[in-house]
Tab-separated table of C-alpha atoms in Angstrom:
chain	number	residue	atom	x	y	z
H	1	MET	CA	-86.573	-201.970	-65.036
H	2	ALA	CA	-85.272	-199.532	-67.938
H	3	LYS	CA	-88.171	-197.823	-69.855
H	4	LEU	CA	-88.445	-196.096	-72.983
H	5	ASP	CA	-91.413	-194.131	-74.725
H	6	PHE	CA	-91.419	-194.974	-78.650
H	7	TRP	CA	-93.346	-191.906	-80.215
H	8	PHE	CA	-94.581	-192.895	-83.622
H	9	GLU	CA	-96.798	-191.399	-86.572
H	10	PHE	CA	-98.426	-193.754	-89.108
H	11	ALA	CA	-97.830	-191.406	-91.738
H	12	SER	CA	-94.002	-191.375	-90.836
H	13	THR	CA	-91.815	-193.258	-93.164
H	14	TYR	CA	-88.851	-193.636	-90.900
H	15	SER	CA	-91.247	-194.754	-88.215
H	16	TYR	CA	-91.918	-197.901	-90.352
H	17	PRO	CA	-88.401	-199.545	-89.678
H	18	ALA	CA	-88.309	-198.243	-86.239
H	19	ALA	CA	-91.541	-200.153	-85.402
H	20	MET	CA	-90.525	-203.058	-87.025
H	21	ARG	CA	-87.146	-203.362	-84.968
H	22	ILE	CA	-87.924	-201.912	-81.515
H	23	ALA	CA	-89.491	-205.002	-80.053
H	24	ASP	CA	-86.484	-207.251	-80.846
H	25	LEU	CA	-83.923	-204.661	-79.757
H	26	ALA	CA	-85.652	-203.469	-76.587
H	27	ASN	CA	-86.089	-207.256	-75.519
H	28	ALA	CA	-82.357	-207.923	-76.115
H	29	ALA	CA	-81.621	-204.737	-74.132
H	30	GLY	CA	-83.789	-205.477	-71.298
H	31	VAL	CA	-85.779	-202.209	-71.854
H	32	THR	CA	-89.526	-201.813	-71.568
H	33	VAL	CA	-90.953	-199.936	-74.493
H	34	ARG	CA	-94.301	-197.718	-74.002
H	35	TRP	CA	-95.759	-197.458	-77.534
H	36	ARG	CA	-96.988	-193.941	-77.977
H	37	PRO	CA	-98.958	-193.098	-81.223
H	38	PHE	CA	-99.472	-189.440	-81.924
H	39	LEU	CA	-100.223	-187.012	-84.690
H	40	LEU	CA	-97.392	-185.026	-86.462
H	41	GLY	CA	-99.842	-183.008	-88.354
H	42	ALA	CA	-100.766	-180.668	-85.461
H	43	ILE	CA	-96.983	-180.434	-84.482
H	44	PHE	CA	-96.131	-179.595	-88.164
H	45	GLN	CA	-98.990	-177.121	-88.291
H	46	ALA	CA	-97.538	-175.386	-85.220
H	47	GLN	CA	-94.247	-175.131	-87.169
H	48	GLY	CA	-96.168	-173.610	-90.160
H	49	LEU	CA	-96.131	-176.648	-92.445
H	50	THR	CA	-99.465	-177.887	-94.188
H	51	THR	CA	-97.941	-181.171	-95.448
H	52	SER	CA	-94.957	-183.327	-94.976
H	53	PRO	CA	-91.586	-181.469	-94.802
H	54	PHE	CA	-90.672	-184.062	-97.532
H	55	ASN	CA	-93.097	-182.779	-99.852
H	56	VAL	CA	-92.185	-179.140	-99.009
H	57	ASN	CA	-88.590	-179.914	-100.165
H	58	PRO	CA	-88.803	-182.129	-103.186
H	59	ALA	CA	-84.955	-182.922	-103.303
H	60	LYS	CA	-85.198	-184.075	-99.666
H	61	GLY	CA	-88.278	-185.891	-100.261
H	62	ARG	CA	-86.701	-187.829	-103.169
H	63	ASN	CA	-83.458	-188.597	-101.090
H	64	MET	CA	-85.394	-189.706	-98.123
H	65	LEU	CA	-87.422	-192.381	-100.445
H	66	ARG	CA	-84.047	-193.582	-101.793
H	67	ASP	CA	-82.523	-193.666	-98.377
H	68	LEU	CA	-85.525	-195.582	-97.045
H	69	GLU	CA	-85.218	-198.219	-99.868
H	70	ARG	CA	-81.458	-198.677	-99.068
H	71	GLN	CA	-82.076	-198.668	-95.137
H	72	CYS	CA	-85.087	-201.181	-95.579
H	73	ALA	CA	-83.290	-203.415	-98.011
H	74	ALA	CA	-80.324	-203.598	-95.383
H	75	LEU	CA	-82.858	-204.755	-92.860
H	76	GLY	CA	-84.637	-207.223	-95.115
H	77	LEU	CA	-87.898	-205.008	-95.066
H	78	PRO	CA	-89.903	-204.220	-98.231
H	79	PHE	CA	-90.558	-200.614	-98.939
H	80	ARG	CA	-92.696	-198.735	-101.381
H	81	LYS	CA	-93.719	-195.202	-101.302
H	82	PRO	CA	-97.415	-194.843	-100.578
H	83	GLU	CA	-99.707	-192.799	-102.674
H	84	PRO	CA	-100.736	-190.414	-101.818
H	85	PHE	CA	-98.064	-189.393	-99.463
H	86	PRO	CA	-98.393	-188.718	-96.631
H	87	GLN	CA	-101.395	-191.146	-95.804
H	88	ALA	CA	-104.088	-190.214	-93.593
H	89	SER	CA	-103.176	-191.621	-90.165
H	90	LEU	CA	-105.859	-190.485	-87.713
H	91	LEU	CA	-107.946	-193.575	-87.773
H	92	ALA	CA	-105.070	-196.054	-87.497
H	93	ALA	CA	-103.592	-194.026	-84.418
H	94	ARG	CA	-107.020	-194.215	-82.739
H	95	VAL	CA	-107.391	-197.792	-83.290
H	96	ALA	CA	-103.837	-198.417	-82.291
H	97	LEU	CA	-104.746	-196.814	-78.843
H	98	VAL	CA	-107.687	-199.249	-78.443
H	99	GLY	CA	-105.217	-202.172	-79.308
H	100	LEU	CA	-102.544	-201.044	-77.016
H	101	GLU	CA	-105.149	-200.998	-74.150
H	102	GLU	CA	-106.296	-204.453	-74.877
H	103	GLY	CA	-102.995	-206.181	-75.597
H	104	TRP	CA	-103.155	-206.480	-79.614
H	105	GLY	CA	-101.685	-202.988	-80.109
H	106	GLU	CA	-98.103	-203.827	-81.110
H	107	ASP	CA	-99.041	-206.465	-83.586
H	108	PHE	CA	-101.650	-203.954	-85.061
H	109	VAL	CA	-99.103	-201.256	-85.412
H	110	ARG	CA	-96.608	-203.479	-87.257
H	111	ALA	CA	-99.648	-204.590	-89.391
H	112	VAL	CA	-100.491	-201.028	-90.241
H	113	TYR	CA	-96.872	-200.247	-91.306
H	114	ARG	CA	-96.654	-203.419	-93.394
H	115	ALA	CA	-100.077	-202.528	-95.222
H	116	GLU	CA	-98.785	-199.021	-95.769
H	117	PHE	CA	-95.236	-199.338	-96.870
H	118	ALA	CA	-95.119	-203.056	-98.224
H	119	ASP	CA	-98.494	-203.578	-99.634
H	120	CYS	CA	-99.449	-200.149	-100.831
H	121	ARG	CA	-102.814	-200.201	-98.980
H	122	GLN	CA	-104.627	-197.050	-98.038
H	123	ILE	CA	-104.446	-196.873	-94.136
H	124	GLY	CA	-106.993	-194.116	-94.045
H	125	ASP	CA	-109.593	-196.488	-95.434
H	126	ALA	CA	-111.886	-197.811	-92.579
H	127	ALA	CA	-112.237	-201.022	-94.452
H	128	VAL	CA	-108.578	-201.661	-94.711
H	129	ILE	CA	-108.056	-201.064	-91.016
H	130	GLY	CA	-111.186	-203.341	-90.308
H	131	GLU	CA	-109.357	-206.261	-92.129
H	132	LEU	CA	-106.048	-205.752	-90.181
H	133	VAL	CA	-108.175	-205.754	-86.969
H	134	ALA	CA	-110.126	-208.700	-87.961
H	135	ALA	CA	-106.771	-210.536	-88.748
H	136	LEU	CA	-105.863	-210.197	-85.106
H	137	LYS	CA	-109.112	-211.911	-84.005
H	138	GLN	CA	-110.744	-208.714	-82.919
H	139	ASP	CA	-114.332	-207.689	-83.935
H	140	PRO	CA	-113.863	-204.701	-86.251
H	141	LYS	CA	-117.159	-203.175	-85.469
H	142	VAL	CA	-116.677	-203.169	-81.712
H	143	VAL	CA	-113.147	-201.894	-82.065
H	144	ALA	CA	-114.232	-199.074	-84.695
H	145	ALA	CA	-116.909	-197.922	-82.123
H	146	ARG	CA	-114.455	-197.890	-79.361
H	147	ALA	CA	-111.975	-196.150	-81.689
H	148	GLN	CA	-114.429	-193.311	-82.232
H	149	SER	CA	-115.196	-192.830	-78.623
H	150	ASP	CA	-114.638	-189.693	-76.661
H	151	ALA	CA	-112.177	-191.173	-74.433
H	152	ILE	CA	-109.902	-192.437	-77.277
H	153	LYS	CA	-110.131	-189.282	-79.259
H	154	ALA	CA	-109.067	-187.364	-76.021
H	155	LYS	CA	-106.154	-189.851	-75.348
H	156	LEU	CA	-104.789	-189.305	-78.870
H	157	ARG	CA	-105.111	-185.283	-78.375
H	158	ALA	CA	-103.370	-185.823	-74.827
H	159	ASN	CA	-100.599	-188.074	-76.531
H	160	THR	CA	-99.825	-185.317	-79.164
H	161	GLU	CA	-99.747	-182.468	-76.676
H	162	GLU	CA	-97.425	-184.482	-74.421
H	163	ALA	CA	-95.183	-184.999	-77.393
H	164	GLN	CA	-95.076	-181.512	-78.239
H	165	HIS	CA	-94.498	-180.603	-74.636
H	166	LEU	CA	-91.479	-183.087	-74.715
H	167	GLY	CA	-90.017	-181.197	-77.619
H	168	VAL	CA	-90.993	-183.808	-80.294
H	169	PHE	CA	-90.780	-182.413	-83.686
H	170	GLY	CA	-90.558	-185.527	-85.981
H	171	ALA	CA	-91.151	-189.328	-85.811
H	172	PRO	CA	-90.016	-191.640	-84.829
H	173	SER	CA	-88.820	-190.346	-81.508
H	174	PHE	CA	-87.848	-191.876	-78.358
H	175	VAL	CA	-87.782	-190.427	-74.883
H	176	THR	CA	-86.021	-192.039	-71.815
H	177	GLN	CA	-87.422	-191.570	-68.322
H	178	ASP	CA	-84.977	-189.018	-67.572
H	179	GLY	CA	-86.309	-186.783	-70.336
H	180	GLU	CA	-83.425	-187.502	-73.066
H	181	LEU	CA	-85.077	-187.090	-76.335
H	182	PHE	CA	-83.770	-189.048	-79.510
H	183	TRP	CA	-85.078	-188.316	-83.075
H	184	GLY	CA	-85.085	-190.864	-85.791
H	185	ASN	CA	-84.835	-194.505	-86.684
H	186	ASP	CA	-81.049	-193.920	-86.495
H	187	ARG	CA	-80.976	-193.192	-83.019
H	188	LEU	CA	-83.094	-196.198	-81.624
H	189	GLU	CA	-79.940	-198.229	-80.551
H	190	GLN	CA	-78.595	-195.273	-78.727
H	191	ALA	CA	-81.815	-194.521	-76.958
H	192	LEU	CA	-82.033	-197.969	-75.676
H	193	ASP	CA	-78.576	-197.923	-74.508
H	194	TRP	CA	-79.576	-194.522	-72.669
H	195	ALA	CA	-82.525	-195.917	-71.059
H	196	LYS	CA	-80.697	-198.811	-69.904
H	197	ASN	CA	-77.611	-197.031	-68.611
H	198	ALA	CA	-80.224	-194.339	-66.788
H	199	ALA	CA	-81.952	-197.455	-65.229
H	200	LEU	CA	-78.605	-198.847	-63.982
H	201	ALA	CA	-77.314	-195.482	-62.346
H	202	LYS	CA	-80.555	-195.127	-60.662
H	203	ALA	CA	-80.516	-198.657	-59.352
H	204	ALA	CA	-76.965	-198.054	-58.064
H	205	VAL	CA	-77.961	-195.022	-55.975
S	1	MET	CA	-60.010	-197.299	-107.295
S	2	ALA	CA	-63.076	-196.367	-105.507
S	3	LYS	CA	-63.956	-192.739	-105.370
S	4	LEU	CA	-66.413	-190.561	-103.098
S	5	ASP	CA	-67.268	-187.017	-103.175
S	6	PHE	CA	-67.417	-185.385	-99.883
S	7	TRP	CA	-69.807	-182.280	-99.885
S	8	PHE	CA	-69.338	-180.005	-96.873
S	9	GLU	CA	-70.395	-176.681	-95.661
S	10	PHE	CA	-68.443	-174.987	-92.891
S	11	ALA	CA	-71.498	-173.716	-91.223
S	12	SER	CA	-72.807	-177.044	-90.937
S	13	THR	CA	-72.862	-178.852	-87.451
S	14	TYR	CA	-73.090	-182.345	-88.931
S	15	SER	CA	-70.294	-181.695	-91.318
S	16	TYR	CA	-67.921	-181.459	-88.306
S	17	PRO	CA	-67.818	-184.884	-87.015
S	18	ALA	CA	-67.946	-186.032	-90.761
S	19	ALA	CA	-64.845	-184.129	-91.579
S	20	MET	CA	-63.098	-185.421	-88.670
S	21	ARG	CA	-63.976	-189.055	-89.391
S	22	ILE	CA	-64.018	-189.437	-93.167
S	23	ALA	CA	-60.036	-189.478	-93.974
S	24	ASP	CA	-59.486	-192.567	-91.530
S	25	LEU	CA	-62.584	-194.506	-92.548
S	26	ALA	CA	-62.050	-193.823	-96.254
S	27	ASN	CA	-58.398	-195.011	-95.871
S	28	ALA	CA	-59.436	-198.198	-93.958
S	29	ALA	CA	-62.012	-198.678	-96.801
S	30	GLY	CA	-59.551	-198.020	-99.665
S	31	VAL	CA	-61.817	-195.335	-101.068
S	32	THR	CA	-60.355	-192.051	-102.419
S	33	VAL	CA	-62.280	-188.935	-101.250
S	34	ARG	CA	-62.716	-185.763	-103.308
S	35	TRP	CA	-63.313	-182.973	-100.669
S	36	ARG	CA	-65.971	-180.467	-102.094
S	37	PRO	CA	-66.724	-177.313	-100.104
S	38	PHE	CA	-69.786	-175.664	-101.290
S	39	LEU	CA	-72.384	-173.079	-99.836
S	40	LEU	CA	-75.638	-174.180	-98.364
S	41	GLY	CA	-76.973	-170.731	-98.131
S	42	ALA	CA	-77.667	-170.517	-101.960
S	43	ILE	CA	-79.466	-174.015	-101.998
S	44	PHE	CA	-81.514	-173.086	-98.782
S	45	GLN	CA	-82.537	-169.765	-100.476
S	46	ALA	CA	-83.846	-171.807	-103.443
S	47	GLN	CA	-86.001	-173.891	-100.802
S	48	GLY	CA	-87.284	-170.446	-99.501
S	49	LEU	CA	-85.037	-170.435	-96.325
S	50	THR	CA	-83.106	-167.283	-95.053
S	51	THR	CA	-81.385	-169.005	-92.291
S	52	SER	CA	-80.491	-172.405	-90.939
S	53	PRO	CA	-83.538	-174.707	-90.989
S	54	PHE	CA	-82.406	-175.250	-87.239
S	55	ASN	CA	-83.099	-171.777	-86.580
S	56	VAL	CA	-86.562	-171.695	-88.237
S	57	ASN	CA	-87.601	-174.795	-86.218
S	58	PRO	CA	-86.346	-174.136	-82.691
S	59	ALA	CA	-87.393	-177.531	-81.351
S	60	LYS	CA	-85.530	-179.047	-84.002
S	61	GLY	CA	-82.541	-176.844	-83.510
S	62	ARG	CA	-82.352	-177.665	-79.622
S	63	ASN	CA	-82.493	-181.388	-80.304
S	64	MET	CA	-79.642	-181.079	-83.098
S	65	LEU	CA	-77.410	-179.376	-80.623
S	66	ARG	CA	-78.145	-182.044	-77.866
S	67	ASP	CA	-77.939	-184.916	-80.597
S	68	LEU	CA	-74.442	-183.468	-81.522
S	69	GLU	CA	-73.148	-183.105	-78.039
S	70	ARG	CA	-74.097	-186.969	-77.627
S	71	GLN	CA	-72.499	-188.025	-81.124
S	72	CYS	CA	-69.348	-185.920	-80.604
S	73	ALA	CA	-68.884	-187.310	-76.892
S	74	ALA	CA	-69.342	-190.845	-78.232
S	75	LEU	CA	-66.572	-189.841	-80.843
S	76	GLY	CA	-64.256	-188.196	-78.360
S	77	LEU	CA	-64.776	-184.813	-80.116
S	78	PRO	CA	-65.376	-181.685	-78.278
S	79	PHE	CA	-68.554	-179.675	-79.316
S	80	ARG	CA	-69.827	-176.419	-78.646
S	81	LYS	CA	-72.415	-174.436	-80.352
S	82	PRO	CA	-70.906	-171.456	-82.211
S	83	GLU	CA	-72.339	-168.017	-81.560
S	84	PRO	CA	-73.631	-166.728	-83.817
S	85	PHE	CA	-75.086	-169.881	-85.549
S	86	PRO	CA	-74.701	-170.376	-88.260
S	87	GLN	CA	-71.220	-168.915	-88.734
S	88	ALA	CA	-70.328	-167.010	-91.958
S	89	SER	CA	-68.715	-169.650	-94.182
S	90	LEU	CA	-67.751	-168.042	-97.447
S	91	LEU	CA	-64.263	-167.065	-96.704
S	92	ALA	CA	-63.279	-170.411	-95.163
S	93	ALA	CA	-64.866	-172.180	-98.302
S	94	ARG	CA	-62.833	-170.201	-100.630
S	95	VAL	CA	-59.466	-170.672	-98.569
S	96	ALA	CA	-60.274	-174.393	-98.392
S	97	LEU	CA	-60.526	-174.527	-102.371
S	98	VAL	CA	-57.028	-173.089	-102.363
S	99	GLY	CA	-55.714	-175.412	-99.916
S	100	LEU	CA	-57.126	-178.370	-101.491
S	101	GLU	CA	-55.346	-177.297	-104.897
S	102	GLU	CA	-52.108	-176.877	-103.015
S	103	GLY	CA	-52.207	-179.963	-100.885
S	104	TRP	CA	-53.056	-178.606	-97.401
S	105	GLY	CA	-56.549	-178.305	-97.680
S	106	GLU	CA	-57.712	-181.424	-95.721
S	107	ASP	CA	-55.578	-180.268	-92.688
S	108	PHE	CA	-57.266	-176.769	-93.249
S	109	VAL	CA	-60.777	-177.988	-93.223
S	110	ARG	CA	-60.239	-179.910	-89.960
S	111	ALA	CA	-58.593	-176.832	-88.324
S	112	VAL	CA	-61.537	-174.652	-89.391
S	113	TYR	CA	-64.269	-177.202	-87.886
S	114	ARG	CA	-62.007	-177.478	-84.621
S	115	ALA	CA	-61.813	-173.628	-84.320
S	116	GLU	CA	-65.547	-173.365	-84.985
S	117	PHE	CA	-67.025	-176.216	-82.842
S	118	ALA	CA	-64.188	-176.757	-80.214
S	119	ASP	CA	-62.761	-173.448	-79.628
S	120	CYS	CA	-65.590	-170.951	-80.178
S	121	ARG	CA	-63.701	-169.005	-82.841
S	122	GLN	CA	-65.384	-166.688	-85.466
S	123	ILE	CA	-64.535	-168.385	-88.771
S	124	GLY	CA	-65.912	-165.352	-90.755
S	125	ASP	CA	-63.137	-163.273	-89.338
S	126	ALA	CA	-60.193	-163.076	-91.769
S	127	ALA	CA	-57.806	-162.790	-89.008
S	128	VAL	CA	-59.012	-166.186	-87.458
S	129	ILE	CA	-58.644	-167.863	-90.883
S	130	GLY	CA	-55.139	-166.267	-91.544
S	131	GLU	CA	-54.070	-167.651	-88.009
S	132	LEU	CA	-55.098	-171.150	-89.339
S	133	VAL	CA	-53.401	-170.739	-92.504
S	134	ALA	CA	-50.170	-169.662	-90.794
S	135	ALA	CA	-50.320	-172.662	-88.592
S	136	LEU	CA	-50.192	-174.877	-91.638
S	137	LYS	CA	-47.060	-173.061	-92.758
S	138	GLN	CA	-48.488	-171.055	-95.742
S	139	ASP	CA	-48.662	-167.238	-96.086
S	140	PRO	CA	-51.786	-165.720	-94.935
S	141	LYS	CA	-51.511	-162.801	-97.374
S	142	VAL	CA	-50.806	-164.875	-100.443
S	143	VAL	CA	-53.514	-167.349	-99.555
S	144	ALA	CA	-56.004	-164.483	-98.931
S	145	ALA	CA	-55.239	-162.946	-102.283
S	146	ARG	CA	-55.526	-166.251	-104.167
S	147	ALA	CA	-59.053	-166.995	-102.130
S	148	GLN	CA	-60.463	-163.611	-103.403
S	149	SER	CA	-59.518	-164.369	-107.044
S	150	ASP	CA	-62.015	-164.689	-109.901
S	151	ALA	CA	-61.012	-168.108	-110.099
S	152	ILE	CA	-61.614	-169.310	-106.784
S	153	LYS	CA	-64.731	-167.493	-106.496
S	154	ALA	CA	-65.995	-169.134	-109.693
S	155	LYS	CA	-64.988	-172.600	-108.425
S	156	LEU	CA	-67.094	-172.218	-105.389
S	157	ARG	CA	-70.005	-171.080	-107.338
S	158	ALA	CA	-69.520	-174.101	-109.740
S	159	ASN	CA	-69.209	-176.364	-106.760
S	160	THR	CA	-72.456	-175.154	-105.244
S	161	GLU	CA	-74.318	-175.412	-108.605
S	162	GLU	CA	-72.963	-178.831	-109.196
S	163	ALA	CA	-74.235	-179.910	-105.577
S	164	GLN	CA	-77.609	-178.448	-106.375
S	165	HIS	CA	-77.665	-180.319	-109.665
S	166	LEU	CA	-76.797	-183.678	-107.867
S	167	GLY	CA	-79.693	-183.163	-105.683
S	168	VAL	CA	-77.769	-182.271	-102.650
S	169	PHE	CA	-79.930	-180.355	-100.165
S	170	GLY	CA	-77.978	-180.481	-96.975
S	171	ALA	CA	-74.577	-181.220	-95.501
S	172	PRO	CA	-72.640	-183.200	-95.387
S	173	SER	CA	-73.541	-185.242	-98.309
S	174	PHE	CA	-71.736	-188.045	-99.992
S	175	VAL	CA	-72.050	-188.986	-103.608
S	176	THR	CA	-70.545	-192.030	-105.264
S	177	GLN	CA	-69.347	-192.209	-108.755
S	178	ASP	CA	-72.491	-193.990	-109.941
S	179	GLY	CA	-74.533	-191.091	-108.412
S	180	GLU	CA	-75.715	-192.494	-105.297
S	181	LEU	CA	-76.425	-189.489	-102.846
S	182	PHE	CA	-76.135	-190.071	-99.087
S	183	TRP	CA	-77.084	-187.448	-96.532
S	184	GLY	CA	-75.539	-186.839	-93.179
S	185	ASN	CA	-72.752	-187.892	-91.092
S	186	ASP	CA	-74.850	-191.009	-90.114
S	187	ARG	CA	-74.528	-192.233	-93.845
S	188	LEU	CA	-70.825	-191.870	-94.090
S	189	GLU	CA	-70.017	-195.448	-93.561
S	190	GLN	CA	-72.721	-196.762	-95.814
S	191	ALA	CA	-71.535	-194.311	-98.498
S	192	LEU	CA	-68.161	-195.718	-98.336
S	193	ASP	CA	-69.365	-199.229	-98.681
S	194	TRP	CA	-71.449	-198.180	-101.752
S	195	ALA	CA	-68.350	-196.665	-103.248
S	196	LYS	CA	-66.312	-199.598	-102.610
S	197	ASN	CA	-68.795	-201.924	-103.939
S	198	ALA	CA	-69.548	-199.854	-106.928
S	199	ALA	CA	-65.752	-200.002	-107.853
S	200	LEU	CA	-65.365	-203.665	-107.344
S	201	ALA	CA	-68.616	-204.267	-109.518
S	202	LYS	CA	-67.063	-202.230	-112.330
S	203	ALA	CA	-63.669	-204.093	-111.890
S	204	ALA	CA	-65.493	-207.369	-112.315
S	205	VAL	CA	-67.132	-206.440	-115.650
């Protein structure tokens, strides 16, 4: 079975269309996706950045927003710039790890991206995250406690370290089982193709 | 008639597949392309950079090279990393301006990219550029003199200033007549569509 790791960061604008698209595309391609939340902040810090590269370079930041408006319009997805940008993503990433272990994670990831980029909610706000968790029929208090457990904190740190080790420098990124790294929503289809062909080649051996 | 400005930089890796693809795609779309060489160095300097962002961020630089290998393979284009990277592009940009005024510019642009990214030539070397000019049945001495004229130097400076004014922050970039800016080889098709639709909308008024 073909597999692909989907590395995403809740503060990342281009992770939004990727997260909304990947389940259907992977299903059609026969590829199993492992959803891997991580924190870009640590990776940007290692690059000497203290905020999003889109804030460091305003011309690039303006064009990124316009590009996302165009890309999302073509996909039928609403898009609005969150304020402040980037949003605080630590809590959402921890809760996503809980959800992914418990079977409601993918729906939660999509709900967070929708809240952030369609509904202009503050995804760093525990009350907002609690609402999204409750809408998925989970108990927000139980989930919040698990999200702040040492095990989940350690898992998110380990994810981020693994991403960095794999050469991930931005989000979204896609990594195949044979170690091929694809960066950006634009490369999702190519990454799925690669994962599929790598699995076929392995099966043929 | 639909028009599109194609902003390219000879040192830019992703400008290479864009330059090799744009003529056929624009022809099929009924869009007239204005080829606009400019220098990214001045724009990067204004961003506080002293070299390519791909050198500043090695993980990103490694993935860019791998991505270009994959993209170029899919397009049937050879690709090798030039050494040193980035190549000195000032002379080629000036000669391109001469050629674009005299009708052999597009062929020259493609020849430079081929020399740089397929044949590992030094495009900052006047002898290499002279060879490419001669292969297009032009007199290298006459062209070299024109390329170093005040008029051509001023034109390249003006191009770069115009690019910066338009919000260009990287290459390749595509700008439609109604001011829509698209960045990257990945956006070439979308930019051509936009240019075509803008011209149709204008004609319908």
